[in-house]
Tab-separated table of N, CA and C and ligand atoms in Angstrom:
chain	number	residue	atom	x	y	z
A	1	UNK	N	35.803	-6.059	6.638
A	1	UNK	CA	35.229	-4.976	5.645
A	1	UNK	C	35.070	-3.691	6.167
A	2	UNK	N	35.762	-2.832	5.277
A	2	UNK	CA	35.813	-1.356	5.948
A	2	UNK	C	34.652	-0.469	5.785
A	3	UNK	N	34.601	0.782	6.268
A	3	UNK	CA	33.369	1.407	6.089
A	3	UNK	C	33.252	1.959	4.321
A	4	UNK	N	34.509	2.250	4.019
A	4	UNK	CA	34.375	2.592	2.569
A	4	UNK	C	33.794	1.549	1.554
A	5	UNK	N	33.998	0.231	2.094
A	5	UNK	CA	33.291	-0.881	1.384
A	5	UNK	C	31.850	-0.793	1.078
A	6	UNK	N	31.445	-0.640	2.513
A	6	UNK	CA	29.964	-0.441	2.526
A	6	UNK	C	29.279	0.559	2.024
A	7	UNK	N	30.106	1.861	1.879
A	7	UNK	CA	29.741	2.952	1.179
A	7	UNK	C	29.479	2.696	-0.459
A	8	UNK	N	30.545	1.862	-0.856
A	8	UNK	CA	30.419	1.501	-2.193
A	8	UNK	C	29.466	0.890	-2.400
A	9	UNK	N	29.011	-0.123	-1.545
A	9	UNK	CA	27.782	-0.918	-1.779
A	9	UNK	C	26.433	-0.337	-1.788
A	10	UNK	N	26.274	0.319	-0.684
A	10	UNK	CA	25.183	1.176	-0.350
A	10	UNK	C	24.944	2.659	-0.782
A	11	UNK	N	25.021	2.699	-1.882
A	11	UNK	CA	25.025	4.131	-2.655
A	11	UNK	C	23.633	4.758	-2.346
A	12	UNK	N	23.520	6.068	-2.424
A	12	UNK	CA	22.237	6.982	-2.441
A	12	UNK	C	21.180	6.438	-2.841
A	13	UNK	N	21.574	6.364	-4.340
A	13	UNK	CA	20.577	5.697	-5.043
A	13	UNK	C	19.933	4.520	-4.950
A	14	UNK	N	20.804	3.591	-4.417
A	14	UNK	CA	20.275	1.984	-3.787
A	14	UNK	C	19.391	2.323	-2.658
A	15	UNK	N	19.849	3.168	-1.794
A	15	UNK	CA	19.070	3.367	-0.566
A	15	UNK	C	17.654	3.895	-0.772
A	16	UNK	N	17.512	4.882	-1.841
A	16	UNK	CA	16.342	5.486	-2.435
A	16	UNK	C	15.419	4.465	-2.667
A	17	UNK	N	16.101	3.631	-3.876
A	17	UNK	CA	14.924	2.525	-4.209
A	17	UNK	C	14.747	1.661	-3.385
A	18	UNK	N	15.455	1.401	-2.400
A	18	UNK	CA	15.014	0.523	-1.289
A	18	UNK	C	13.935	0.980	-0.512
A	19	UNK	N	13.918	2.248	0.019
A	19	UNK	CA	12.931	2.785	0.789
A	19	UNK	C	11.640	3.364	-0.037
A	20	UNK	N	11.884	3.444	-1.165
A	20	UNK	CA	10.524	4.026	-2.086
A	20	UNK	C	10.757	3.057	-3.431
A	21	UNK	N	10.594	1.620	-3.363
A	21	UNK	CA	10.710	1.277	-4.449
A	21	UNK	C	9.732	1.531	-5.663
A	22	UNK	N	10.127	1.601	-6.760
A	22	UNK	CA	9.113	2.054	-7.881
A	22	UNK	C	8.536	0.752	-8.528
A	23	UNK	N	7.320	1.066	-8.811
A	23	UNK	CA	6.518	-0.003	-9.453
A	23	UNK	C	6.459	-1.266	-8.716
A	24	UNK	N	6.349	-1.075	-7.325
A	24	UNK	CA	6.218	-2.084	-6.413
A	24	UNK	C	4.950	-2.549	-6.035
A	25	UNK	N	4.295	-3.245	-6.824
A	25	UNK	CA	2.743	-3.907	-6.509
A	25	UNK	C	2.637	-5.014	-7.573
A	26	UNK	N	1.524	-5.537	-7.457
A	26	UNK	CA	1.341	-6.716	-8.111
A	26	UNK	C	0.683	-6.108	-9.543
A	27	UNK	N	0.473	-6.727	-10.549
A	27	UNK	CA	0.073	-6.245	-11.831
A	27	UNK	C	-1.088	-7.267	-12.234
A	28	UNK	N	-2.316	-6.527	-11.882
A	28	UNK	CA	-3.667	-7.222	-12.101
A	28	UNK	C	-3.691	-8.046	-13.607
A	29	UNK	N	-3.414	-7.054	-14.593
A	29	UNK	CA	-3.413	-7.331	-15.985
A	29	UNK	C	-2.304	-7.944	-16.471
A	30	UNK	N	-1.412	-8.476	-15.735
A	30	UNK	CA	-0.326	-8.928	-16.363
A	30	UNK	C	-0.290	-9.999	-17.372
A	31	UNK	N	0.627	-10.112	-18.497
A	31	UNK	CA	0.380	-11.252	-19.432
A	31	UNK	C	1.254	-12.285	-19.078
A	32	UNK	N	2.494	-12.078	-18.042
A	32	UNK	CA	3.257	-12.972	-17.590
A	32	UNK	C	3.853	-12.678	-16.335
A	33	UNK	N	4.337	-13.735	-15.609
A	33	UNK	CA	4.937	-13.478	-14.402
A	33	UNK	C	5.763	-14.329	-13.908
A	34	UNK	N	6.960	-14.482	-13.190
A	34	UNK	CA	7.634	-15.288	-12.699
A	34	UNK	C	7.984	-15.202	-11.271
A	35	UNK	N	8.152	-16.152	-10.613
A	35	UNK	CA	8.836	-15.866	-9.183
A	35	UNK	C	10.139	-16.561	-8.987
A	36	UNK	N	10.978	-15.585	-8.230
A	36	UNK	CA	12.574	-15.968	-8.055
A	36	UNK	C	12.668	-16.001	-6.486
A	37	UNK	N	13.547	-16.509	-6.146
A	37	UNK	CA	14.033	-16.867	-4.772
A	37	UNK	C	15.459	-17.031	-4.543
A	38	UNK	N	16.093	-16.386	-3.758
A	38	UNK	CA	17.364	-16.639	-3.399
A	38	UNK	C	17.716	-17.155	-2.093
A	39	UNK	N	17.827	-18.228	-1.981
A	39	UNK	CA	17.694	-19.045	-0.632
A	39	UNK	C	18.937	-18.520	0.271
A	40	UNK	N	20.038	-17.975	-0.454
A	40	UNK	CA	21.306	-17.574	0.668
A	40	UNK	C	21.189	-16.410	1.190
A	41	UNK	N	19.889	-15.554	0.864
A	41	UNK	CA	19.793	-14.465	1.679
A	41	UNK	C	18.364	-14.505	2.033
A	42	UNK	N	17.537	-15.134	1.303
A	42	UNK	CA	16.100	-15.293	1.874
A	42	UNK	C	15.187	-14.286	0.833
A	43	UNK	N	15.903	-13.779	-0.219
A	43	UNK	CA	14.973	-12.761	-0.926
A	43	UNK	C	14.019	-13.492	-1.890
A	44	UNK	N	12.990	-12.944	-1.736
A	44	UNK	CA	11.685	-13.531	-2.509
A	44	UNK	C	11.086	-12.454	-3.464
A	45	UNK	N	10.852	-12.687	-4.862
A	45	UNK	CA	10.711	-11.536	-5.690
A	45	UNK	C	9.573	-12.346	-6.845
A	46	UNK	N	8.618	-11.456	-7.037
A	46	UNK	CA	7.842	-11.916	-8.202
A	46	UNK	C	7.845	-10.616	-9.136
A	47	UNK	N	8.092	-11.232	-10.535
A	47	UNK	CA	8.222	-9.947	-11.579
A	47	UNK	C	6.815	-10.150	-12.526
A	48	UNK	N	6.288	-9.255	-12.641
A	48	UNK	CA	5.060	-9.076	-13.440
A	48	UNK	C	5.239	-8.208	-14.862
A	49	UNK	N	4.698	-8.777	-15.941
A	49	UNK	CA	4.950	-7.984	-17.344
A	49	UNK	C	3.645	-7.796	-18.010
A	50	UNK	N	3.422	-6.692	-18.458
A	50	UNK	CA	2.240	-6.664	-19.521
A	50	UNK	C	2.975	-6.193	-20.932
A	51	UNK	N	3.049	-7.260	-21.463
A	51	UNK	CA	3.619	-7.318	-22.975
A	51	UNK	C	2.573	-7.074	-23.922
A	52	UNK	N	2.855	-6.096	-25.053
A	52	UNK	CA	1.984	-5.835	-26.048
A	52	UNK	C	2.932	-5.499	-27.145
A	53	UNK	N	2.602	-6.136	-28.317
A	53	UNK	CA	3.377	-6.099	-29.617
A	53	UNK	C	4.588	-6.048	-29.236
A	54	UNK	N	5.266	-6.967	-28.363
A	54	UNK	CA	6.862	-6.886	-28.090
A	54	UNK	C	7.330	-5.953	-27.436
A	55	UNK	N	6.547	-4.878	-26.611
A	55	UNK	CA	6.803	-3.966	-25.879
A	55	UNK	C	6.336	-4.069	-24.289
A	56	UNK	N	7.084	-3.971	-23.643
A	56	UNK	CA	6.749	-4.014	-21.953
A	56	UNK	C	6.005	-2.600	-21.705
A	57	UNK	N	4.741	-3.003	-21.966
A	57	UNK	CA	3.971	-1.727	-21.394
A	57	UNK	C	3.749	-1.393	-20.040
A	58	UNK	N	3.778	-2.564	-19.120
A	58	UNK	CA	3.881	-2.397	-17.846
A	58	UNK	C	4.881	-3.545	-17.204
A	59	UNK	N	5.551	-2.945	-16.231
A	59	UNK	CA	6.527	-4.092	-15.453
A	59	UNK	C	6.419	-3.800	-13.929
A	60	UNK	N	6.153	-4.661	-13.079
A	60	UNK	CA	6.309	-4.504	-11.737
A	60	UNK	C	6.752	-5.463	-10.597
A	61	UNK	N	7.152	-5.312	-9.752
A	61	UNK	CA	7.609	-6.524	-8.888
A	61	UNK	C	6.823	-6.350	-7.463
A	62	UNK	N	6.998	-7.551	-6.753
A	62	UNK	CA	6.382	-7.573	-5.434
A	62	UNK	C	7.165	-8.579	-4.820
A	63	UNK	N	7.212	-8.715	-3.490
A	63	UNK	CA	7.968	-9.621	-2.585
A	63	UNK	C	8.752	-9.048	-1.431
A	64	UNK	N	9.666	-9.907	-0.884
A	64	UNK	CA	10.273	-9.255	0.180
A	64	UNK	C	11.605	-9.615	-0.008
A	65	UNK	N	12.695	-8.790	0.516
A	65	UNK	CA	14.093	-8.952	0.328
A	65	UNK	C	14.858	-7.815	1.119
A	66	UNK	N	16.402	-8.123	0.973
A	66	UNK	CA	17.222	-6.913	1.431
A	66	UNK	C	17.340	-6.013	0.567
A	67	UNK	N	18.080	-4.814	1.181
A	67	UNK	CA	18.111	-3.464	0.409
A	67	UNK	C	18.552	-3.770	-1.325
A	68	UNK	N	19.542	-4.559	-1.305
A	68	UNK	CA	20.288	-4.719	-2.847
A	68	UNK	C	19.058	-5.541	-3.521
A	69	UNK	N	18.407	-6.743	-3.287
A	69	UNK	CA	17.361	-7.104	-4.161
A	69	UNK	C	16.263	-6.031	-4.567
A	70	UNK	N	15.963	-5.407	-3.437
A	70	UNK	CA	14.618	-4.669	-3.649
A	70	UNK	C	15.198	-3.597	-4.670
A	71	UNK	N	16.292	-2.912	-4.449
A	71	UNK	CA	16.902	-1.712	-5.228
A	71	UNK	C	17.028	-2.178	-6.661
A	72	UNK	N	17.772	-3.421	-6.809
A	72	UNK	CA	17.975	-3.845	-8.155
A	72	UNK	C	16.563	-4.017	-8.946
A	73	UNK	N	15.392	-4.617	-8.157
A	73	UNK	CA	14.017	-4.762	-8.709
A	73	UNK	C	13.398	-3.377	-8.947
A	74	UNK	N	13.688	-2.488	-8.307
A	74	UNK	CA	12.910	-1.101	-8.474
A	74	UNK	C	13.592	-0.494	-9.744
A	75	UNK	N	14.909	-0.373	-9.764
A	75	UNK	CA	15.682	0.062	-10.587
A	75	UNK	C	15.410	-0.575	-12.088
A	76	UNK	N	15.329	-1.836	-12.173
A	76	UNK	CA	14.973	-2.682	-13.157
A	76	UNK	C	13.863	-2.026	-13.921
A	77	UNK	N	12.639	-2.125	-13.232
A	77	UNK	CA	11.188	-1.945	-13.658
A	77	UNK	C	11.231	-0.393	-14.082
A	78	UNK	N	12.079	0.601	-13.673
A	78	UNK	CA	12.035	1.865	-13.987
A	78	UNK	C	12.964	1.926	-15.396
A	79	UNK	N	13.585	1.063	-15.318
A	79	UNK	CA	14.557	1.180	-16.701
A	79	UNK	C	13.869	0.635	-17.830
A	80	UNK	N	13.147	-0.499	-17.600
A	80	UNK	CA	12.429	-1.373	-18.750
A	80	UNK	C	10.918	-1.018	-19.130
A	81	UNK	N	10.276	-0.057	-18.395
A	81	UNK	CA	8.830	0.299	-18.960
A	81	UNK	C	9.064	0.935	-20.121
A	82	UNK	N	8.229	0.239	-21.344
A	82	UNK	CA	8.196	1.164	-22.549
A	82	UNK	C	9.134	0.328	-23.571
A	83	UNK	N	10.038	-0.366	-23.002
A	83	UNK	CA	11.223	-0.691	-23.963
A	83	UNK	C	10.544	-2.019	-24.561
A	84	UNK	N	11.661	-2.314	-25.734
A	84	UNK	CA	11.051	-3.787	-26.337
A	84	UNK	C	11.837	-4.856	-25.600
A	85	UNK	N	11.064	-6.155	-25.999
A	85	UNK	CA	11.590	-7.187	-25.173
A	85	UNK	C	13.154	-7.414	-25.814
A	86	UNK	N	13.497	-7.308	-26.855
A	86	UNK	CA	15.090	-7.232	-27.506
A	86	UNK	C	15.830	-6.231	-26.352
A	87	UNK	N	15.313	-5.343	-26.214
A	87	UNK	CA	16.109	-4.158	-25.471
A	87	UNK	C	16.420	-4.939	-24.223
A	88	UNK	N	15.321	-5.358	-23.531
A	88	UNK	CA	15.396	-5.775	-22.197
A	88	UNK	C	16.258	-7.046	-21.889
A	89	UNK	N	16.342	-7.941	-23.015
A	89	UNK	CA	17.292	-9.056	-22.956
A	89	UNK	C	18.743	-8.359	-23.007
A	90	UNK	N	18.869	-7.310	-23.898
A	90	UNK	CA	20.137	-6.550	-24.320
A	90	UNK	C	20.555	-6.182	-22.834
A	91	UNK	N	19.906	-5.579	-22.061
A	91	UNK	CA	19.905	-4.907	-20.766
A	91	UNK	C	20.372	-5.904	-19.911
A	92	UNK	N	19.439	-7.082	-19.901
A	92	UNK	CA	19.582	-8.297	-18.936
A	92	UNK	C	20.947	-8.765	-19.088
A	93	UNK	N	21.521	-9.129	-20.124
A	93	UNK	CA	23.006	-9.457	-20.545
A	93	UNK	C	24.007	-8.643	-19.942
A	94	UNK	N	23.673	-7.294	-20.071
A	94	UNK	CA	24.642	-6.316	-19.777
A	94	UNK	C	24.706	-6.026	-18.309
A	95	UNK	N	23.566	-6.196	-17.526
A	95	UNK	CA	23.667	-6.120	-16.191
A	95	UNK	C	24.001	-7.233	-15.573
A	96	UNK	N	24.142	-8.535	-16.101
A	96	UNK	CA	24.660	-9.579	-15.557
A	96	UNK	C	26.124	-9.619	-15.457
A	97	UNK	N	26.548	-9.079	-16.599
A	97	UNK	CA	27.923	-8.985	-16.946
A	97	UNK	C	28.644	-8.016	-15.831
A	98	UNK	N	27.923	-6.788	-15.562
A	98	UNK	CA	28.413	-5.851	-14.818
A	98	UNK	C	28.495	-6.202	-13.168
A	99	UNK	N	27.124	-7.224	-12.952
A	99	UNK	CA	27.299	-7.582	-11.630
A	99	UNK	C	28.180	-8.683	-11.344
A	100	UNK	N	28.265	-9.460	-12.270
A	100	UNK	CA	29.333	-10.853	-11.772
A	100	UNK	C	30.699	-10.386	-12.225
A	101	UNK	N	31.107	-9.279	-12.856
A	101	UNK	CA	32.424	-8.640	-13.005
A	101	UNK	C	33.269	-9.511	-14.078
A	102	UNK	N	32.547	-10.611	-14.698
A	102	UNK	CA	33.110	-11.348	-15.709
A	102	UNK	C	33.734	-10.741	-16.876
A	103	UNK	N	33.100	-10.025	-17.401
A	103	UNK	CA	33.804	-9.333	-18.500
A	103	UNK	C	33.461	-7.809	-18.614
A	104	UNK	N	34.202	-7.084	-17.804
A	104	UNK	CA	33.896	-5.673	-17.760
A	104	UNK	C	33.987	-4.894	-18.671
A	105	UNK	N	35.071	-5.412	-19.788
A	105	UNK	CA	35.129	-4.568	-21.006
A	105	UNK	C	34.084	-4.669	-21.925
A	106	UNK	N	33.326	-5.689	-21.746
A	106	UNK	CA	32.088	-5.742	-22.565
A	106	UNK	C	30.715	-5.008	-21.977
A	107	UNK	N	30.901	-4.471	-20.968
A	107	UNK	CA	29.598	-3.875	-20.300
A	107	UNK	C	29.552	-2.314	-21.060
A	108	UNK	N	28.204	-2.065	-21.317
A	108	UNK	CA	28.009	-0.950	-21.955
A	108	UNK	C	27.558	0.113	-21.036
A	109	UNK	N	28.214	0.997	-20.410
A	109	UNK	CA	28.136	1.811	-19.393
A	109	UNK	C	27.024	2.862	-19.500
A	110	UNK	N	26.947	3.140	-20.938
A	110	UNK	CA	25.840	4.488	-21.253
A	110	UNK	C	24.463	3.558	-21.081
A	111	UNK	N	24.390	2.408	-21.454
A	111	UNK	CA	23.006	1.541	-21.551
A	111	UNK	C	22.700	1.445	-19.891
A	112	UNK	N	23.585	1.121	-19.046
A	112	UNK	CA	23.270	0.894	-17.581
A	112	UNK	C	22.576	2.126	-17.142
A	113	UNK	N	22.933	3.284	-17.276
A	113	UNK	CA	22.508	4.448	-16.670
A	113	UNK	C	22.565	4.405	-14.939
A	114	UNK	N	21.455	4.543	-14.237
A	114	UNK	CA	21.447	4.420	-12.822
A	114	UNK	C	22.054	3.096	-12.438
A	115	UNK	N	21.587	2.158	-13.248
A	115	UNK	CA	21.929	0.685	-12.899
A	115	UNK	C	23.424	0.641	-12.271
A	116	UNK	N	24.240	1.248	-12.882
A	116	UNK	CA	25.633	1.384	-12.564
A	116	UNK	C	25.954	1.564	-11.032
A	117	UNK	N	25.115	2.296	-10.265
A	117	UNK	CA	25.100	2.108	-9.128
A	117	UNK	C	25.277	0.823	-8.156
A	118	UNK	N	24.811	-0.294	-8.827
A	118	UNK	CA	24.629	-1.545	-8.435
A	118	UNK	C	26.234	-2.359	-8.619
A	119	UNK	N	27.235	-1.594	-9.269
A	119	UNK	CA	28.290	-2.167	-9.754
A	119	UNK	C	29.112	-2.957	-8.612
A	120	UNK	N	28.936	-2.175	-7.366
A	120	UNK	CA	29.771	-2.376	-6.222
A	120	UNK	C	29.510	-3.700	-5.432
A	121	UNK	N	28.372	-4.298	-6.004
A	121	UNK	CA	28.362	-5.726	-5.589
A	121	UNK	C	29.483	-6.767	-5.767
A	122	UNK	N	29.907	-6.220	-6.993
A	122	UNK	CA	31.236	-7.129	-7.440
A	122	UNK	C	32.098	-7.789	-6.338
A	123	UNK	N	32.212	-6.876	-5.468
A	123	UNK	CA	33.246	-6.917	-4.351
A	123	UNK	C	32.601	-7.990	-3.262
A	124	UNK	N	31.388	-8.007	-3.387
A	124	UNK	CA	30.672	-8.959	-2.437
A	124	UNK	C	29.900	-10.184	-3.009
A	125	UNK	N	30.629	-11.174	-2.983
A	125	UNK	CA	30.103	-12.349	-3.795
A	125	UNK	C	28.689	-12.649	-3.038
A	126	UNK	N	28.599	-12.535	-1.818
A	126	UNK	CA	27.025	-12.865	-1.356
A	126	UNK	C	26.122	-12.199	-1.742
A	127	UNK	N	26.535	-11.108	-1.965
A	127	UNK	CA	25.332	-10.026	-2.532
A	127	UNK	C	25.196	-9.927	-3.970
A	128	UNK	N	26.130	-10.713	-4.713
A	128	UNK	CA	25.725	-10.755	-6.255
A	128	UNK	C	24.321	-11.359	-6.549
A	129	UNK	N	24.077	-12.247	-5.863
A	129	UNK	CA	22.871	-12.923	-6.272
A	129	UNK	C	21.572	-12.379	-5.673
A	130	UNK	N	21.675	-11.474	-4.852
A	130	UNK	CA	20.717	-10.467	-4.541
A	130	UNK	C	20.367	-9.644	-5.445
A	131	UNK	N	21.384	-8.873	-6.114
A	131	UNK	CA	21.397	-8.093	-7.264
A	131	UNK	C	20.740	-8.800	-8.534
A	132	UNK	N	21.248	-9.934	-8.560
A	132	UNK	CA	20.905	-10.437	-9.919
A	132	UNK	C	19.419	-11.207	-9.864
A	133	UNK	N	18.902	-11.531	-8.829
A	133	UNK	CA	17.652	-12.124	-8.512
A	133	UNK	C	16.595	-11.485	-9.388
A	134	UNK	N	16.317	-10.304	-9.311
A	134	UNK	CA	15.099	-9.662	-10.004
A	134	UNK	C	15.395	-9.940	-11.652
A	135	UNK	N	16.568	-9.939	-11.916
A	135	UNK	CA	16.861	-9.988	-13.622
A	135	UNK	C	16.801	-11.403	-13.853
A	136	UNK	N	17.172	-12.346	-13.342
A	136	UNK	CA	16.675	-13.741	-13.794
A	136	UNK	C	15.359	-14.107	-13.753
A	137	UNK	N	14.577	-13.477	-12.727
A	137	UNK	CA	13.223	-13.627	-12.441
A	137	UNK	C	12.592	-12.960	-13.728
A	138	UNK	N	13.041	-11.729	-14.052
A	138	UNK	CA	12.496	-10.935	-15.332
A	138	UNK	C	12.768	-11.795	-16.595
A	139	UNK	N	13.785	-12.646	-16.599
A	139	UNK	CA	14.307	-13.472	-17.803
A	139	UNK	C	13.266	-14.522	-18.044
A	140	UNK	N	12.878	-15.112	-16.698
A	140	UNK	CA	11.975	-16.164	-16.623
A	140	UNK	C	10.610	-15.777	-17.082
A	141	UNK	N	10.171	-14.444	-16.581
A	141	UNK	CA	9.020	-14.157	-16.834
A	141	UNK	C	8.865	-13.584	-18.641
A	142	UNK	N	9.755	-13.165	-19.080
A	142	UNK	CA	9.703	-13.016	-20.618
A	142	UNK	C	9.700	-14.222	-21.403
A	143	UNK	N	10.340	-15.367	-20.919
A	143	UNK	CA	10.340	-16.626	-21.649
A	143	UNK	C	9.180	-17.534	-21.212
A	144	UNK	N	8.399	-17.009	-20.277
A	144	UNK	CA	7.254	-17.696	-19.736
A	144	UNK	C	7.604	-18.915	-18.902
A	145	UNK	N	8.779	-19.099	-18.444
A	145	UNK	CA	9.087	-20.266	-17.583
A	145	UNK	C	8.359	-20.312	-16.336
A	146	UNK	N	7.791	-21.502	-16.255
A	146	UNK	CA	6.760	-21.817	-15.080
A	146	UNK	C	7.530	-22.001	-13.850
A	147	UNK	N	8.542	-22.607	-13.841
A	147	UNK	CA	9.198	-22.971	-12.577
A	147	UNK	C	9.813	-21.708	-11.812
A	148	UNK	N	9.896	-21.908	-10.560
A	148	UNK	CA	10.466	-20.944	-9.842
A	148	UNK	C	11.973	-20.688	-9.984
A	149	UNK	N	12.320	-19.679	-10.038
A	149	UNK	CA	13.967	-19.279	-10.341
A	149	UNK	C	14.342	-19.362	-8.878
A	150	UNK	N	15.592	-19.969	-8.971
A	150	UNK	CA	16.502	-20.024	-7.908
A	150	UNK	C	18.004	-19.741	-8.325
A	151	UNK	N	18.520	-18.784	-7.206
A	151	UNK	CA	19.927	-18.443	-7.548
A	151	UNK	C	20.788	-19.549	-7.283
A	152	UNK	N	20.326	-20.634	-6.318
A	152	UNK	CA	21.247	-21.680	-6.367
A	152	UNK	C	21.113	-22.905	-7.291
B	201	LIG	ZN1	19.491	-10.203	-0.367
């Protein structure tokens, strides 16, 4: 693994969100939440949503994990606050496509904004699950799925 690859993975914006995660707290008045776990890396995350009239009024996350999982969760909450559930589902699909690199031509770059900084994980299969964990947990919280999400 060369240094330039590492730099691709840990971009400034990712380190910033890791060191100063946004919306990193439990949400006392959450209307739904879900727990996610990535056994491959040991990342644990809980996503909290306060949904009113189909709009995500509040979103937060808590837990422990590596830089990628935390930064991904932080950027996710920042991007989704105030958005509709439909928009969140659309962004979820867009982000998963970007992170897994399966359909790069279908990725809406404009929609991704800052999240594009995470695209470097494509080259690191071990880290893809760190980056997708928050999003799968979000998806579970939106559908009120009780079971813990696991990337395995
Ligand atoms: Zn991780």
